[in-house]
mmCIF file of C-alpha atoms and ligand atoms in Angstrom:
data_model
loop_
_atom_site.group_PDB
_atom_site.id
_atom_site.type_symbol
_atom_site.label_atom_id
_atom_site.label_comp_id
_atom_site.label_asym_id
_atom_site.label_seq_id
_atom_site.Cartn_x
_atom_site.Cartn_y
_atom_site.Cartn_z
ATOM 1 C CA MET A 1 9.289 -2.299 -14.080
ATOM 2 C CA ARG A 2 11.866 -2.239 -11.709
ATOM 3 C CA LYS A 3 14.214 0.725 -9.909
ATOM 4 C CA ASP A 4 16.991 0.868 -7.959
ATOM 5 C CA ILE A 5 17.507 3.677 -5.381
ATOM 6 C CA ASN A 6 19.258 4.232 -2.046
ATOM 7 C CA GLY A 7 20.011 0.594 -1.713
ATOM 8 C CA LYS A 8 16.635 0.019 -2.351
ATOM 9 C CA ILE A 9 14.422 -1.629 -5.238
ATOM 10 C CA ILE A 10 11.019 -0.039 -6.080
ATOM 11 C CA GLU A 11 8.897 -2.420 -8.309
ATOM 12 C CA ILE A 12 5.631 -2.117 -10.281
ATOM 13 C CA ILE A 13 3.801 -4.806 -11.299
ATOM 14 C CA LYS A 14 0.084 -5.921 -12.526
ATOM 15 C CA GLY A 15 -1.274 -8.315 -10.529
ATOM 16 C CA ASP A 16 -3.551 -9.136 -7.467
ATOM 17 C CA ILE A 17 -2.320 -8.021 -3.975
ATOM 18 C CA THR A 18 -3.518 -11.064 -2.428
ATOM 19 C CA ARG A 19 -0.847 -13.153 -4.426
ATOM 20 C CA GLN A 20 2.262 -11.670 -3.479
ATOM 21 C CA ASP A 21 4.114 -15.014 -1.958
ATOM 22 C CA ASP A 22 7.487 -13.305 -1.948
ATOM 23 C CA MET A 23 6.598 -10.426 0.244
ATOM 24 C CA GLU A 24 6.750 -10.021 3.917
ATOM 25 C CA ALA A 25 3.930 -7.681 4.312
ATOM 26 C CA ILE A 26 0.964 -6.392 1.886
ATOM 27 C CA VAL A 27 -0.830 -3.246 2.565
ATOM 28 C CA ASN A 28 -4.783 -3.353 2.738
ATOM 29 C CA ALA A 29 -6.682 -0.325 1.190
ATOM 30 C CA ALA A 30 -8.624 -0.301 4.448
ATOM 31 C CA ASN A 31 -11.922 0.986 5.337
ATOM 32 C CA ALA A 32 -12.208 2.901 8.882
ATOM 33 C CA ARG A 33 -13.997 0.001 10.892
ATOM 34 C CA LEU A 34 -11.060 -2.293 9.638
ATOM 35 C CA LEU A 35 -13.855 -4.931 8.438
ATOM 36 C CA THR A 36 -13.709 -6.449 5.075
ATOM 37 C CA GLY A 37 -15.487 -4.386 2.185
ATOM 38 C CA GLY A 38 -15.186 -4.824 -1.591
ATOM 39 C CA GLY A 39 -12.262 -4.207 -3.776
ATOM 40 C CA VAL A 40 -8.889 -4.793 -2.159
ATOM 41 C CA ALA A 41 -10.247 -5.437 1.464
ATOM 42 C CA GLY A 42 -12.873 -7.535 0.154
ATOM 43 C CA ALA A 43 -10.118 -9.800 -1.706
ATOM 44 C CA ILE A 44 -7.447 -9.614 1.411
ATOM 45 C CA TYR A 45 -10.407 -10.586 4.158
ATOM 46 C CA ARG A 46 -11.544 -13.658 1.792
ATOM 47 C CA ALA A 47 -8.120 -14.817 1.326
ATOM 48 C CA ALA A 48 -6.926 -14.442 4.861
ATOM 49 C CA GLY A 49 -9.920 -15.913 6.541
ATOM 50 C CA PRO A 50 -12.086 -15.352 9.600
ATOM 51 C CA GLU A 51 -9.149 -14.780 11.944
ATOM 52 C CA LEU A 52 -8.457 -11.700 10.324
ATOM 53 C CA VAL A 53 -11.565 -9.623 11.411
ATOM 54 C CA LYS A 54 -11.568 -10.707 15.146
ATOM 55 C CA GLU A 55 -7.652 -9.114 15.165
ATOM 56 C CA SER A 56 -8.286 -5.816 13.150
ATOM 57 C CA GLU A 57 -11.792 -4.742 14.223
ATOM 58 C CA PRO A 58 -10.862 -3.798 17.616
ATOM 59 C CA LEU A 59 -7.893 -2.117 16.449
ATOM 60 C CA GLY A 60 -10.462 0.227 14.504
ATOM 61 C CA PRO A 61 -11.937 2.762 13.980
ATOM 62 C CA ILE A 62 -9.154 4.430 12.332
ATOM 63 C CA LYS A 63 -8.669 7.925 10.800
ATOM 64 C CA PRO A 64 -7.367 8.791 7.516
ATOM 65 C CA ASP A 65 -3.506 8.000 7.128
ATOM 66 C CA GLU A 66 -3.534 5.881 9.870
ATOM 67 C CA ALA A 67 -1.744 2.601 9.645
ATOM 68 C CA VAL A 68 -2.317 -0.451 11.793
ATOM 69 C CA ILE A 69 -0.321 -3.896 11.629
ATOM 70 C CA THR A 70 -1.752 -7.331 11.817
ATOM 71 C CA LYS A 71 -0.797 -11.321 11.385
ATOM 72 C CA ALA A 72 -1.895 -12.276 7.593
ATOM 73 C CA TYR A 73 -3.456 -15.856 8.519
ATOM 74 C CA ASN A 74 -4.275 -17.914 5.108
ATOM 75 C CA LEU A 75 -2.473 -15.255 3.035
ATOM 76 C CA PRO A 76 1.187 -16.184 2.144
ATOM 77 C CA ASN A 77 2.633 -12.895 3.967
ATOM 78 C CA GLN A 78 3.499 -12.584 7.479
ATOM 79 C CA TYR A 79 1.832 -9.117 8.023
ATOM 80 C CA ILE A 80 -0.859 -7.082 6.691
ATOM 81 C CA ILE A 81 -0.654 -3.403 7.047
ATOM 82 C CA HIS A 82 -3.844 -1.654 6.792
ATOM 83 C CA CYS A 83 -4.165 2.056 5.952
ATOM 84 C CA LEU A 84 -6.948 4.118 5.053
ATOM 85 C CA GLY A 85 -6.633 6.470 2.250
ATOM 86 C CA PRO A 86 -8.603 9.588 1.983
ATOM 87 C CA VAL A 87 -12.390 9.881 0.341
ATOM 88 C CA TYR A 88 -11.463 11.960 -2.744
ATOM 89 C CA GLY A 89 -13.456 15.547 -2.291
ATOM 90 C CA LEU A 90 -14.144 14.588 1.259
ATOM 91 C CA ASP A 91 -11.166 14.013 3.250
ATOM 92 C CA LYS A 92 -8.781 16.860 2.863
ATOM 93 C CA PRO A 93 -6.213 17.789 2.020
ATOM 94 C CA GLU A 94 -6.053 14.370 -0.177
ATOM 95 C CA ASP A 95 -2.789 14.461 -1.348
ATOM 96 C CA ILE A 96 -1.007 15.229 2.105
ATOM 97 C CA LEU A 97 -3.232 12.400 3.373
ATOM 98 C CA LEU A 98 -2.452 10.087 0.752
ATOM 99 C CA ALA A 99 1.352 10.492 1.029
ATOM 100 C CA ASN A 100 1.189 9.986 4.813
ATOM 101 C CA CYS A 101 -0.911 6.780 4.294
ATOM 102 C CA TYR A 102 2.326 5.639 2.254
ATOM 103 C CA ARG A 103 4.827 7.092 4.621
ATOM 104 C CA ASN A 104 3.122 5.551 7.763
ATOM 105 C CA SER A 105 2.779 2.264 6.103
ATOM 106 C CA LEU A 106 6.453 2.320 5.082
ATOM 107 C CA GLN A 107 7.701 3.550 8.511
ATOM 108 C CA LEU A 108 5.520 0.997 10.380
ATOM 109 C CA ALA A 109 6.850 -2.021 8.001
ATOM 110 C CA ASP A 110 10.299 -0.621 8.847
ATOM 111 C CA ASN A 111 9.846 -0.747 12.345
ATOM 112 C CA LYS A 112 9.017 -3.969 12.368
ATOM 113 C CA GLY A 113 11.738 -5.105 10.610
ATOM 114 C CA ILE A 114 9.758 -6.025 7.130
ATOM 115 C CA ALA A 115 12.151 -6.269 4.466
ATOM 116 C CA SER A 116 9.760 -6.384 1.434
ATOM 117 C CA ILE A 117 6.036 -4.804 1.214
ATOM 118 C CA ALA A 118 3.360 -4.516 -1.643
ATOM 119 C CA PHE A 119 0.873 -1.932 -2.067
ATOM 120 C CA PRO A 120 -2.096 -1.624 -3.767
ATOM 121 C CA ALA A 121 -2.978 1.888 -5.614
ATOM 122 C CA ILE A 122 -4.967 3.132 -2.407
ATOM 123 C CA SER A 123 -7.767 5.439 -2.384
ATOM 124 C CA THR A 124 -8.017 4.818 -6.333
ATOM 125 C CA GLY A 125 -11.387 2.455 -6.398
ATOM 126 C CA ALA A 126 -14.384 3.091 -4.031
ATOM 127 C CA PHE A 127 -12.633 6.381 -2.470
ATOM 128 C CA GLY A 128 -12.349 7.908 -5.948
ATOM 129 C CA TYR A 129 -9.011 9.309 -6.062
ATOM 130 C CA PRO A 130 -8.103 9.979 -9.831
ATOM 131 C CA LEU A 131 -5.380 7.434 -10.601
ATOM 132 C CA ALA A 132 -2.462 9.479 -12.512
ATOM 133 C CA GLY A 133 -2.747 11.871 -9.105
ATOM 134 C CA ALA A 134 -2.625 9.137 -6.642
ATOM 135 C CA ALA A 135 0.207 7.240 -8.513
ATOM 136 C CA ALA A 136 2.380 10.448 -8.591
ATOM 137 C CA VAL A 137 1.629 11.031 -4.675
ATOM 138 C CA ALA A 138 2.127 7.222 -4.159
ATOM 139 C CA LEU A 139 5.423 7.122 -6.432
ATOM 140 C CA ASN A 140 7.145 10.225 -4.961
ATOM 141 C CA THR A 141 6.473 9.505 -1.472
ATOM 142 C CA ILE A 142 7.934 6.148 -1.982
ATOM 143 C CA THR A 143 10.937 7.143 -3.879
ATOM 144 C CA ASP A 144 11.431 9.822 -0.969
ATOM 145 C CA GLN A 145 11.198 7.396 1.495
ATOM 146 C CA THR A 146 13.864 5.048 0.364
ATOM 147 C CA GLU A 147 16.502 7.341 1.713
ATOM 148 C CA THR A 148 15.413 6.798 5.420
ATOM 149 C CA LEU A 149 14.360 3.366 5.257
ATOM 150 C CA GLU A 150 16.809 0.643 7.083
ATOM 151 C CA ASN A 151 14.969 -2.886 6.919
ATOM 152 C CA VAL A 152 12.598 -2.398 4.088
ATOM 153 C CA LYS A 153 14.807 -3.285 0.861
ATOM 154 C CA ILE A 154 11.730 -3.885 -1.648
ATOM 155 C CA ILE A 155 8.940 -1.861 -2.390
ATOM 156 C CA ARG A 156 6.401 -3.027 -4.628
ATOM 157 C CA MET A 157 2.934 -1.430 -6.307
ATOM 158 C CA VAL A 158 0.688 -4.099 -7.390
ATOM 159 C CA LEU A 159 -1.780 -2.751 -9.994
ATOM 160 C CA PHE A 160 -4.865 -4.402 -10.811
ATOM 161 C CA SER A 161 -5.253 -3.387 -14.541
ATOM 162 C CA GLU A 162 -2.888 -2.824 -17.847
ATOM 163 C CA THR A 163 -4.085 0.967 -17.876
ATOM 164 C CA ASP A 164 -3.323 1.681 -13.905
ATOM 165 C CA LEU A 165 0.337 -0.221 -14.640
ATOM 166 C CA ASN A 166 0.806 2.027 -17.697
ATOM 167 C CA THR A 167 0.254 4.875 -15.663
ATOM 168 C CA HIS A 168 2.313 3.796 -12.936
ATOM 169 C CA VAL A 169 5.356 3.224 -15.037
ATOM 170 C CA GLU A 170 5.301 6.361 -16.969
ATOM 171 C CA ILE A 171 5.270 8.455 -13.763
ATOM 172 C CA LEU A 172 8.122 6.543 -12.166
ATOM 173 C CA GLN A 173 9.998 6.872 -15.312
ATOM 174 C CA ASP A 174 9.063 10.947 -14.753
ATOM 175 C CA ILE A 175 10.546 10.823 -11.500
ATOM 176 C CA PHE A 176 13.764 9.109 -12.623
ATOM 177 C CA GLY A 177 14.454 11.477 -15.342
ATOM 178 C CA ARG A 178 14.108 14.217 -13.102
HETATM 179 P P1 LIG B 201 -10.197 2.420 -1.877
HETATM 180 O O1 LIG B 201 -11.613 2.161 -1.136
HETATM 181 O O2 LIG B 201 -9.041 2.737 -0.974
HETATM 182 O O3 LIG B 201 -10.077 3.400 -3.112
HETATM 183 P P2 LIG B 201 -10.533 -0.186 -3.059
HETATM 184 O O4 LIG B 201 -9.922 -1.505 -2.776
HETATM 185 O O5 LIG B 201 -11.640 0.333 -3.687
HETATM 186 O O6 LIG B 201 -9.704 0.894 -2.193
HETATM 187 O O7 LIG B 201 -9.408 0.065 -4.927
HETATM 188 C C1 LIG B 201 -8.181 0.570 -4.412
HETATM 189 C C2 LIG B 201 -7.496 0.147 -5.913
HETATM 190 O O8 LIG B 201 -7.028 -1.333 -5.931
HETATM 191 C C3 LIG B 201 -8.505 0.088 -7.319
HETATM 192 O O9 LIG B 201 -7.399 0.680 -8.193
HETATM 193 C C4 LIG B 201 -8.874 -1.102 -7.535
HETATM 194 O O10 LIG B 201 -9.191 -1.532 -9.043
HETATM 195 C C5 LIG B 201 -7.504 -2.039 -7.036
HETATM 196 N N1 LIG B 201 -7.765 -3.147 -6.662
HETATM 197 C C6 LIG B 201 -9.050 -4.199 -6.549
HETATM 198 N N2 LIG B 201 -9.065 -5.477 -6.158
HETATM 199 C C7 LIG B 201 -7.434 -5.474 -5.940
HETATM 200 C C8 LIG B 201 -6.687 -6.611 -6.098
HETATM 201 N N3 LIG B 201 -7.153 -7.677 -5.448
HETATM 202 N N4 LIG B 201 -5.512 -6.633 -6.188
HETATM 203 C C9 LIG B 201 -4.855 -5.477 -6.354
HETATM 204 N N5 LIG B 201 -5.264 -4.419 -7.020
HETATM 205 C C10 LIG B 201 -7.094 -4.384 -6.258
#
């Protein structure tokens, strides 16, 4: 699914965040210490290679909603933006922290002059954020941010499963139906 708004494109696809060859930056659903882990972080650190942790670890620990940027090493992208999402039920208010995570990542990308960025569904794996709630926060925040972004032109959400994809498609349709 693809929507045009404020001269920007929002895309929602099913896929793997480490296989977004046409994106200048990808976002890591990071852990606080900026080390490898499971899920998205595990896949990104494996694909990027051992140089990534040497650059990322000294930038940590980071707090929920904080975003930092590194190079992407063996990944096909130029940059990785690492954002720590909230742990559901622990870091509160979860919705504000999750929205800030998307906002801060987009702002950091924009400040760097990045034109295209792909996000996974931050906090919806190990961090336990219910998918539909997280999707609404993510897509509303991304849609709102299209008003102010100057360099970022394409924002893609990459969902790992068909179910997660369908949830995001329905919510983006609702947002555009407003
Ligand atoms: P968090 O710790 O922020 O919850 P996770 O990495 O555990 O992050 O999961 C975030 C979401 O990303 C989950 O919905 C998970 O299914 C999905 N996911 C896991 N691996 C990948 C991948 N390689 N590409 C895209 N999405 C992925």
